[in-house]
Amino acid sequence: MSRQIPGMSVIVQGKTDLPVLKPYRLSMSAGPADLGFSRWLQGVNPLTFVAIAGLLLIWPVVVFAQGGYTTAQAFEALWRWLPFLVTSGFALNILISFFTMLLGTVAGILLGLGQIAPLKPLSRFSWFVTQLFRNSPWLVLLFIVMLAFPFEFQIGGTIFLIPDWIKAVFGLSLPIMANISEIVRGGIQSVPTGQWEAAESLAFTRRQTLWQIILPQCFKRMIPPWMNWYAILTMATPLVSLLGVEELVTLSRQAMEAEDNHPELLMPFFGFALVIFFLYCYPIAKWTLRLERKFAVKE
Amino acid sequence: MTTTNWTPAQPIVSIRDLHKSFGDLEVLKGISLDVMKGEVICVIGPSGSGKSTLIRCINALNPINSGSILVEGQEVHDPALDKLALRKKVGMVFQQYNLFPHKTALQNVMMAPLKVLKRPRDEVEKHARELMNRVNLQGKEDSYPGELSGGQQQRVAIARSLAMNPDVMLFDEVTAALDPETVKEVLLAIKDLAQSGMTCILVTHEMGFAREVADHIYFTDRGVIVEHGPPATFFTEAKDPRTQEFLSQIL
Ligand SMILES: Nc1ncnc2c1ncn2[C@@H]1O[C@H](COP(=O)(O)OP(=O)(O)OP(=O)(O)O)[C@@H](O)[C@H]1O
Ligand SMILES: [Mg+2]
């Protein structure tokens, strides 16, 4: 099964549920990792990328050369706006990505543990929630949360306003939660059943087995796919601009408007957005794959 | 834990008319056997005859369909049974060792007494080192399972089980995954254990070993005990054609 991540053109392969009853050593490779996105991202040669960005920047010169507004002016405008775009715009993207990841990870771990719970109704329910949010378009989830959540809530006599970006965090957390849930479930199930049986026969309780024997073995293997999802998430944060959250893309549009909407502005401004996301996510992708290789060798 | 009036004069493990199915497949079709304290019994039989299933039922790793298994007078498949209490009394060693790969050999041996029995660390460590010596692995305390040979790992697994001071040890084809050269060192460790008076139930394909250490041998085929007897007579006077055929193939 493959799904399209809204807002980007990367196909992310769905994870298969590999049953693991193989001898211990062999099964180590059947980890939860699915690093398609990181693999693609780190495979992009930064120079190619810069070249493409450069071409895009020249493009308006060719097309709109007859207007009075020059590319130099467009870049000059970008230069003026740049500190603001970074500190108010991109910073909010990062903030959203952090909080989403935090919330999504905590909820995803709980949901993942729920999926392997011996209590059937709980595991069924967790499985269902996981599948539901893994397979829903992110944008739809975002809209639902943005519109369904109240704008304010009351504690005692005080009214708290909920900023849009916090609602965006909740919306984006749902698919992240579901995917982390799968990472946790896949990681735990990649540990051979013999480990459970050995612990059981030594009179460990289920909880002790999980925390002291199973999770320490698969924890490391869950990190690369977790980071992979962080990169995907960060790249997806501009989605929230459609909902009016004032992150990088929204602010870029506003800045261009303030500069009289010259078409020449388009490529510098959006080109800049592209570059800054790339610069942020590329090292993460590199690091993800390095960790993946390291853990693969060690285990 | 419920108290029973079991005395060492009675069988420490007593199985009566045990039936066990996986779905529609009936794997055990009425097994009965008794093991006295200090006795060593070997279960032999063709692949798929239900040997592993039988010994996994003894420490409640598999539920049963009907019949009874008493360990020290306690019904193992009583729903009210304290499974943890049972497993403190019954140790098990697996064909695939199943050591915890993220822990060193010594930590593997120490883990259950520390975390399950909550014994003080220095006492546990002292005992663990003694056990490592006993299975002839001094010097390997700080090695990780991945750094040990199969035979060494299996001996760590034996020490790990012994660290709980069980009354009965179950061995499920513990040498089947080993190189011929390392089989001997593992068998030696088990033999030493058997001779020290530990009650052992072994599933094995090592006939020479069975003959040497067993007090009693059970031959199973297709879920029933076909024939049993002390090794002196079992190997030479087998009456059932199935036993004879099996022995002729394996000896
Ligand atoms: N968890 C299970 N689910 C379904 N069938 C099972 C399961 N475990 C064992 N069986 C089946 O029960 C039968 C007996 O298996 P068992 O492992 O007890 O045989 P065995 O005598 O130990 O064989 P071997 O010498 O190959 O280890 C086999 O047909 C096996 O396929
Ligand atoms: Mg078996």
PDB file of C-alpha atoms in Angstrom, chain A residues 48-269:
ATOM      1  CA  THR A  48      21.656  20.123  -8.004  1.00  0.00           C
ATOM      2  CA  PHE A  49      19.222  21.695  -5.711  1.00  0.00           C
ATOM      3  CA  VAL A  50      20.974  25.037  -5.687  1.00  0.00           C
ATOM      4  CA  ALA A  51      21.177  24.922  -9.478  1.00  0.00           C
ATOM      5  CA  ILE A  52      17.446  24.295  -9.795  1.00  0.00           C
ATOM      6  CA  ALA A  53      16.713  27.057  -7.325  1.00  0.00           C
ATOM      7  CA  GLY A  54      18.966  29.335  -9.362  1.00  0.00           C
ATOM      8  CA  LEU A  55      17.131  28.498 -12.590  1.00  0.00           C
ATOM      9  CA  LEU A  56      13.818  29.185 -10.927  1.00  0.00           C
ATOM     10  CA  LEU A  57      15.109  32.541  -9.823  1.00  0.00           C
ATOM     11  CA  ILE A  58      16.164  33.518 -13.310  1.00  0.00           C
ATOM     12  CA  TRP A  59      12.873  32.427 -14.798  1.00  0.00           C
ATOM     13  CA  PRO A  60      10.875  35.594 -13.992  1.00  0.00           C
ATOM     14  CA  VAL A  61      13.561  37.686 -15.665  1.00  0.00           C
ATOM     15  CA  VAL A  62      12.813  35.919 -18.898  1.00  0.00           C
ATOM     16  CA  VAL A  63       9.068  35.940 -18.598  1.00  0.00           C
ATOM     17  CA  PHE A  64       8.309  39.305 -17.155  1.00  0.00           C
ATOM     18  CA  ALA A  65      11.289  41.282 -18.352  1.00  0.00           C
ATOM     19  CA  GLN A  66       9.035  43.964 -19.851  1.00  0.00           C
ATOM     20  CA  GLY A  67       7.459  45.054 -16.479  1.00  0.00           C
ATOM     21  CA  GLY A  68       9.425  47.913 -14.853  1.00  0.00           C
ATOM     22  CA  TYR A  69      10.171  45.829 -11.772  1.00  0.00           C
ATOM     23  CA  THR A  70      13.484  43.979 -11.951  1.00  0.00           C
ATOM     24  CA  THR A  71      14.643  40.752 -10.412  1.00  0.00           C
ATOM     25  CA  ALA A  72      17.216  42.755  -8.515  1.00  0.00           C
ATOM     26  CA  GLN A  73      14.425  44.685  -6.911  1.00  0.00           C
ATOM     27  CA  ALA A  74      12.615  41.461  -6.100  1.00  0.00           C
ATOM     28  CA  PHE A  75      15.691  40.116  -4.374  1.00  0.00           C
ATOM     29  CA  GLU A  76      16.169  43.354  -2.601  1.00  0.00           C
ATOM     30  CA  ALA A  77      12.606  43.002  -1.300  1.00  0.00           C
ATOM     31  CA  LEU A  78      13.297  39.445  -0.187  1.00  0.00           C
ATOM     32  CA  TRP A  79      16.430  40.617   1.573  1.00  0.00           C
ATOM     33  CA  ARG A  80      14.403  43.185   3.503  1.00  0.00           C
ATOM     34  CA  TRP A  81      11.782  40.664   4.493  1.00  0.00           C
ATOM     35  CA  LEU A  82      14.134  37.814   5.157  1.00  0.00           C
ATOM     36  CA  PRO A  83      14.787  38.354   8.892  1.00  0.00           C
ATOM     37  CA  PHE A  84      11.078  38.674   9.500  1.00  0.00           C
ATOM     38  CA  LEU A  85      10.238  35.605   7.415  1.00  0.00           C
ATOM     39  CA  VAL A  86      12.783  33.527   9.311  1.00  0.00           C
ATOM     40  CA  THR A  87      12.115  34.697  12.848  1.00  0.00           C
ATOM     41  CA  SER A  88       8.329  34.937  12.604  1.00  0.00           C
ATOM     42  CA  GLY A  89       7.522  32.554   9.782  1.00  0.00           C
ATOM     43  CA  PHE A  90       9.942  29.686   9.655  1.00  0.00           C
ATOM     44  CA  ALA A  91      10.344  29.749  13.418  1.00  0.00           C
ATOM     45  CA  LEU A  92       6.640  29.040  13.725  1.00  0.00           C
ATOM     46  CA  ASN A  93       6.950  26.111  11.310  1.00  0.00           C
ATOM     47  CA  ILE A  94       9.652  24.686  13.527  1.00  0.00           C
ATOM     48  CA  LEU A  95       7.650  25.378  16.648  1.00  0.00           C
ATOM     49  CA  ILE A  96       4.654  23.608  15.151  1.00  0.00           C
ATOM     50  CA  SER A  97       6.807  20.692  14.087  1.00  0.00           C
ATOM     51  CA  PHE A  98       8.293  20.372  17.600  1.00  0.00           C
ATOM     52  CA  PHE A  99       5.041  20.405  19.442  1.00  0.00           C
ATOM     53  CA  THR A 100       3.350  18.177  16.910  1.00  0.00           C
ATOM     54  CA  MET A 101       6.158  15.678  17.195  1.00  0.00           C
ATOM     55  CA  LEU A 102       6.020  15.805  20.974  1.00  0.00           C
ATOM     56  CA  LEU A 103       2.290  15.310  21.136  1.00  0.00           C
ATOM     57  CA  GLY A 104       2.234  12.806  18.289  1.00  0.00           C
ATOM     58  CA  THR A 105       5.034  10.777  19.844  1.00  0.00           C
ATOM     59  CA  VAL A 106       3.495  10.568  23.296  1.00  0.00           C
ATOM     60  CA  ALA A 107       0.072   9.704  21.897  1.00  0.00           C
ATOM     61  CA  GLY A 108       1.610   7.382  19.307  1.00  0.00           C
ATOM     62  CA  ILE A 109       3.537   5.415  21.927  1.00  0.00           C
ATOM     63  CA  LEU A 110       0.390   4.937  23.971  1.00  0.00           C
ATOM     64  CA  LEU A 111      -1.567   3.917  20.895  1.00  0.00           C
ATOM     65  CA  GLY A 112       1.207   1.581  19.752  1.00  0.00           C
ATOM     66  CA  LEU A 113       1.311  -0.109  23.149  1.00  0.00           C
ATOM     67  CA  GLY A 114      -2.470  -0.292  22.956  1.00  0.00           C
ATOM     68  CA  GLN A 115      -2.163  -2.159  19.673  1.00  0.00           C
ATOM     69  CA  ILE A 116      -0.188  -4.957  21.298  1.00  0.00           C
ATOM     70  CA  ALA A 117      -2.235  -5.059  24.496  1.00  0.00           C
ATOM     71  CA  PRO A 118      -3.513  -8.508  25.451  1.00  0.00           C
ATOM     72  CA  LEU A 119      -6.933  -7.000  26.054  1.00  0.00           C
ATOM     73  CA  LYS A 120      -8.705  -7.567  22.743  1.00  0.00           C
ATOM     74  CA  PRO A 121     -11.093  -4.589  22.762  1.00  0.00           C
ATOM     75  CA  LEU A 122      -8.203  -2.264  23.538  1.00  0.00           C
ATOM     76  CA  SER A 123      -5.952  -3.639  20.819  1.00  0.00           C
ATOM     77  CA  ARG A 124      -8.770  -3.590  18.269  1.00  0.00           C
ATOM     78  CA  PHE A 125      -9.640  -0.026  19.153  1.00  0.00           C
ATOM     79  CA  SER A 126      -6.007   1.089  18.978  1.00  0.00           C
ATOM     80  CA  TRP A 127      -5.573  -0.644  15.668  1.00  0.00           C
ATOM     81  CA  PHE A 128      -8.654   1.051  14.289  1.00  0.00           C
ATOM     82  CA  VAL A 129      -7.614   4.525  15.437  1.00  0.00           C
ATOM     83  CA  THR A 130      -4.156   3.957  13.997  1.00  0.00           C
ATOM     84  CA  GLN A 131      -5.448   2.872  10.621  1.00  0.00           C
ATOM     85  CA  LEU A 132      -8.003   5.666  10.523  1.00  0.00           C
ATOM     86  CA  PHE A 133      -5.497   8.452  11.037  1.00  0.00           C
ATOM     87  CA  ARG A 134      -2.740   6.869   9.003  1.00  0.00           C
ATOM     88  CA  ASN A 135      -4.947   6.702   5.982  1.00  0.00           C
ATOM     89  CA  SER A 136      -6.731  10.036   6.147  1.00  0.00           C
ATOM     90  CA  PRO A 137      -5.525  13.039   4.153  1.00  0.00           C
ATOM     91  CA  TRP A 138      -3.655  15.367   6.466  1.00  0.00           C
ATOM     92  CA  LEU A 139      -5.427  18.415   5.146  1.00  0.00           C
ATOM     93  CA  VAL A 140      -8.832  16.964   5.914  1.00  0.00           C
ATOM     94  CA  LEU A 141      -7.743  16.163   9.456  1.00  0.00           C
ATOM     95  CA  LEU A 142      -6.438  19.695   9.792  1.00  0.00           C
ATOM     96  CA  PHE A 143      -9.689  21.212   8.609  1.00  0.00           C
ATOM     97  CA  ILE A 144     -11.721  19.051  10.951  1.00  0.00           C
ATOM     98  CA  VAL A 145      -9.643  19.974  13.960  1.00  0.00           C
ATOM     99  CA  MET A 146      -9.472  23.655  13.040  1.00  0.00           C
ATOM    100  CA  LEU A 147     -13.183  23.949  12.551  1.00  0.00           C
ATOM    101  CA  ALA A 148     -14.388  21.556  15.220  1.00  0.00           C
ATOM    102  CA  PHE A 149     -12.207  22.896  18.005  1.00  0.00           C
ATOM    103  CA  PRO A 150     -13.482  25.907  19.943  1.00  0.00           C
ATOM    104  CA  PHE A 151     -11.585  29.158  19.519  1.00  0.00           C
ATOM    105  CA  GLU A 152     -11.572  29.702  23.210  1.00  0.00           C
ATOM    106  CA  PHE A 153     -12.261  27.860  26.401  1.00  0.00           C
ATOM    107  CA  GLN A 154     -13.016  28.847  29.928  1.00  0.00           C
ATOM    108  CA  ILE A 155     -11.308  27.814  33.135  1.00  0.00           C
ATOM    109  CA  GLY A 156     -12.927  29.366  36.159  1.00  0.00           C
ATOM    110  CA  GLY A 157     -13.863  32.844  35.040  1.00  0.00           C
ATOM    111  CA  THR A 158     -10.929  33.289  32.689  1.00  0.00           C
ATOM    112  CA  ILE A 159     -11.295  32.898  28.950  1.00  0.00           C
ATOM    113  CA  PHE A 160      -8.352  31.448  27.110  1.00  0.00           C
ATOM    114  CA  LEU A 161      -7.982  32.017  23.417  1.00  0.00           C
ATOM    115  CA  ILE A 162      -6.522  29.107  21.508  1.00  0.00           C
ATOM    116  CA  PRO A 163      -4.169  30.373  18.848  1.00  0.00           C
ATOM    117  CA  ASP A 164      -4.597  28.844  15.410  1.00  0.00           C
ATOM    118  CA  TRP A 165      -1.158  27.334  15.413  1.00  0.00           C
ATOM    119  CA  ILE A 166      -1.972  25.263  18.490  1.00  0.00           C
ATOM    120  CA  LYS A 167      -4.994  23.871  16.777  1.00  0.00           C
ATOM    121  CA  ALA A 168      -2.778  23.111  13.813  1.00  0.00           C
ATOM    122  CA  VAL A 169      -0.520  21.190  16.186  1.00  0.00           C
ATOM    123  CA  PHE A 170      -3.458  19.057  17.270  1.00  0.00           C
ATOM    124  CA  GLY A 171      -4.503  18.455  13.688  1.00  0.00           C
ATOM    125  CA  LEU A 172      -1.033  17.445  12.497  1.00  0.00           C
ATOM    126  CA  SER A 173      -0.502  15.311  15.602  1.00  0.00           C
ATOM    127  CA  LEU A 174      -3.166  12.877  14.516  1.00  0.00           C
ATOM    128  CA  PRO A 175      -1.407  11.404  11.489  1.00  0.00           C
ATOM    129  CA  ILE A 176       1.933  11.596  13.309  1.00  0.00           C
ATOM    130  CA  MET A 177       0.423   9.750  16.263  1.00  0.00           C
ATOM    131  CA  ALA A 178      -0.900   7.039  13.972  1.00  0.00           C
ATOM    132  CA  ASN A 179       2.408   6.586  12.210  1.00  0.00           C
ATOM    133  CA  ILE A 180       4.386   6.519  15.465  1.00  0.00           C
ATOM    134  CA  SER A 181       1.890   3.956  16.707  1.00  0.00           C
ATOM    135  CA  GLU A 182       2.801   1.767  13.760  1.00  0.00           C
ATOM    136  CA  ILE A 183       6.504   2.272  14.390  1.00  0.00           C
ATOM    137  CA  VAL A 184       6.066   1.179  17.999  1.00  0.00           C
ATOM    138  CA  ARG A 185       3.923  -1.811  17.100  1.00  0.00           C
ATOM    139  CA  GLY A 186       6.244  -2.842  14.290  1.00  0.00           C
ATOM    140  CA  GLY A 187       9.290  -2.402  16.515  1.00  0.00           C
ATOM    141  CA  ILE A 188       7.860  -4.501  19.306  1.00  0.00           C
ATOM    142  CA  GLN A 189       6.695  -7.195  16.947  1.00  0.00           C
ATOM    143  CA  SER A 190      10.089  -7.334  15.293  1.00  0.00           C
ATOM    144  CA  VAL A 191      11.465  -8.787  18.521  1.00  0.00           C
ATOM    145  CA  PRO A 192      11.286 -12.577  18.269  1.00  0.00           C
ATOM    146  CA  THR A 193       8.576 -14.253  20.331  1.00  0.00           C
ATOM    147  CA  GLY A 194      11.302 -16.356  21.937  1.00  0.00           C
ATOM    148  CA  GLN A 195      12.264 -13.293  23.948  1.00  0.00           C
ATOM    149  CA  TRP A 196       8.765 -13.069  25.378  1.00  0.00           C
ATOM    150  CA  GLU A 197       8.757 -16.757  26.170  1.00  0.00           C
ATOM    151  CA  ALA A 198      12.151 -16.693  27.820  1.00  0.00           C
ATOM    152  CA  ALA A 199      11.058 -13.800  30.005  1.00  0.00           C
ATOM    153  CA  GLU A 200       7.746 -15.476  30.737  1.00  0.00           C
ATOM    154  CA  SER A 201       9.453 -18.672  31.810  1.00  0.00           C
ATOM    155  CA  LEU A 202      11.657 -16.631  34.156  1.00  0.00           C
ATOM    156  CA  ALA A 203       8.513 -15.314  35.855  1.00  0.00           C
ATOM    157  CA  PHE A 204       8.731 -11.785  34.485  1.00  0.00           C
ATOM    158  CA  THR A 205       5.368 -10.070  34.323  1.00  0.00           C
ATOM    159  CA  ARG A 206       4.145  -8.821  30.994  1.00  0.00           C
ATOM    160  CA  ARG A 207       4.904  -5.251  31.927  1.00  0.00           C
ATOM    161  CA  GLN A 208       8.427  -6.073  33.125  1.00  0.00           C
ATOM    162  CA  THR A 209       9.025  -8.019  29.941  1.00  0.00           C
ATOM    163  CA  LEU A 210       7.897  -5.133  27.795  1.00  0.00           C
ATOM    164  CA  TRP A 211       9.905  -2.427  29.540  1.00  0.00           C
ATOM    165  CA  GLN A 212      13.006  -4.316  30.561  1.00  0.00           C
ATOM    166  CA  ILE A 213      13.452  -6.815  27.785  1.00  0.00           C
ATOM    167  CA  ILE A 214      11.482  -5.988  24.659  1.00  0.00           C
ATOM    168  CA  LEU A 215      11.578  -2.200  24.388  1.00  0.00           C
ATOM    169  CA  PRO A 216      15.306  -1.819  25.130  1.00  0.00           C
ATOM    170  CA  GLN A 217      15.931  -4.137  22.182  1.00  0.00           C
ATOM    171  CA  CYS A 218      13.804  -2.324  19.646  1.00  0.00           C
ATOM    172  CA  PHE A 219      14.027   1.249  20.905  1.00  0.00           C
ATOM    173  CA  LYS A 220      17.046   2.104  18.794  1.00  0.00           C
ATOM    174  CA  ARG A 221      15.500   0.649  15.701  1.00  0.00           C
ATOM    175  CA  MET A 222      12.523   2.939  16.120  1.00  0.00           C
ATOM    176  CA  ILE A 223      14.591   6.125  16.070  1.00  0.00           C
ATOM    177  CA  PRO A 224      15.389   6.358  12.336  1.00  0.00           C
ATOM    178  CA  PRO A 225      11.766   5.925  11.203  1.00  0.00           C
ATOM    179  CA  TRP A 226      10.730   8.345  13.903  1.00  0.00           C
ATOM    180  CA  MET A 227      13.142  10.941  12.554  1.00  0.00           C
ATOM    181  CA  ASN A 228      11.941  10.203   9.063  1.00  0.00           C
ATOM    182  CA  TRP A 229       8.468  11.175  10.143  1.00  0.00           C
ATOM    183  CA  TYR A 230       9.792  14.314  11.715  1.00  0.00           C
ATOM    184  CA  ALA A 231      11.260  15.398   8.383  1.00  0.00           C
ATOM    185  CA  ILE A 232       8.029  14.566   6.571  1.00  0.00           C
ATOM    186  CA  LEU A 233       6.086  16.497   9.157  1.00  0.00           C
ATOM    187  CA  THR A 234       8.303  19.565   8.934  1.00  0.00           C
ATOM    188  CA  MET A 235       7.933  19.585   5.173  1.00  0.00           C
ATOM    189  CA  ALA A 236       4.171  19.352   5.643  1.00  0.00           C
ATOM    190  CA  THR A 237       3.847  22.273   8.064  1.00  0.00           C
ATOM    191  CA  PRO A 238       3.178  24.829   5.267  1.00  0.00           C
ATOM    192  CA  LEU A 239      -0.156  23.048   4.864  1.00  0.00           C
ATOM    193  CA  VAL A 240      -1.396  25.042   7.804  1.00  0.00           C
ATOM    194  CA  SER A 241      -1.037  28.233   5.763  1.00  0.00           C
ATOM    195  CA  LEU A 242      -4.232  27.152   4.021  1.00  0.00           C
ATOM    196  CA  LEU A 243      -5.902  27.618   7.366  1.00  0.00           C
ATOM    197  CA  GLY A 244      -4.467  31.034   7.928  1.00  0.00           C
ATOM    198  CA  VAL A 245      -1.751  30.168  10.422  1.00  0.00           C
ATOM    199  CA  GLU A 246       0.932  32.800  10.025  1.00  0.00           C
ATOM    200  CA  GLU A 247       3.877  30.574   9.247  1.00  0.00           C
ATOM    201  CA  LEU A 248       6.484  30.983   6.542  1.00  0.00           C
ATOM    202  CA  VAL A 249       4.301  30.546   3.465  1.00  0.00           C
ATOM    203  CA  THR A 250       1.474  32.720   4.779  1.00  0.00           C
ATOM    204  CA  LEU A 251       3.906  35.459   5.722  1.00  0.00           C
ATOM    205  CA  SER A 252       5.658  35.187   2.367  1.00  0.00           C
ATOM    206  CA  ARG A 253       2.359  35.744   0.636  1.00  0.00           C
ATOM    207  CA  GLN A 254       1.604  38.710   2.862  1.00  0.00           C
ATOM    208  CA  ALA A 255       5.045  40.134   2.231  1.00  0.00           C
ATOM    209  CA  MET A 256       4.569  39.824  -1.507  1.00  0.00           C
ATOM    210  CA  GLU A 257       1.271  41.564  -1.211  1.00  0.00           C
ATOM    211  CA  ALA A 258       2.928  44.375   0.692  1.00  0.00           C
ATOM    212  CA  GLU A 259       5.384  44.596  -2.199  1.00  0.00           C
ATOM    213  CA  ASP A 260       2.508  45.146  -4.648  1.00  0.00           C
ATOM    214  CA  ASN A 261       2.309  41.548  -5.840  1.00  0.00           C
ATOM    215  CA  HIS A 262       4.888  41.861  -8.562  1.00  0.00           C
ATOM    216  CA  PRO A 263       5.088  38.460 -10.281  1.00  0.00           C
ATOM    217  CA  GLU A 264       8.886  38.729 -10.109  1.00  0.00           C
ATOM    218  CA  LEU A 265       8.592  38.264  -6.339  1.00  0.00           C
ATOM    219  CA  LEU A 266       7.151  34.815  -6.617  1.00  0.00           C
ATOM    220  CA  MET A 267      10.273  32.866  -7.361  1.00  0.00           C
ATOM    221  CA  PRO A 268      12.605  34.591  -4.905  1.00  0.00           C
ATOM    222  CA  PHE A 269      10.128  34.274  -2.063  1.00  0.00           C
TER     223      PHE A 269
END
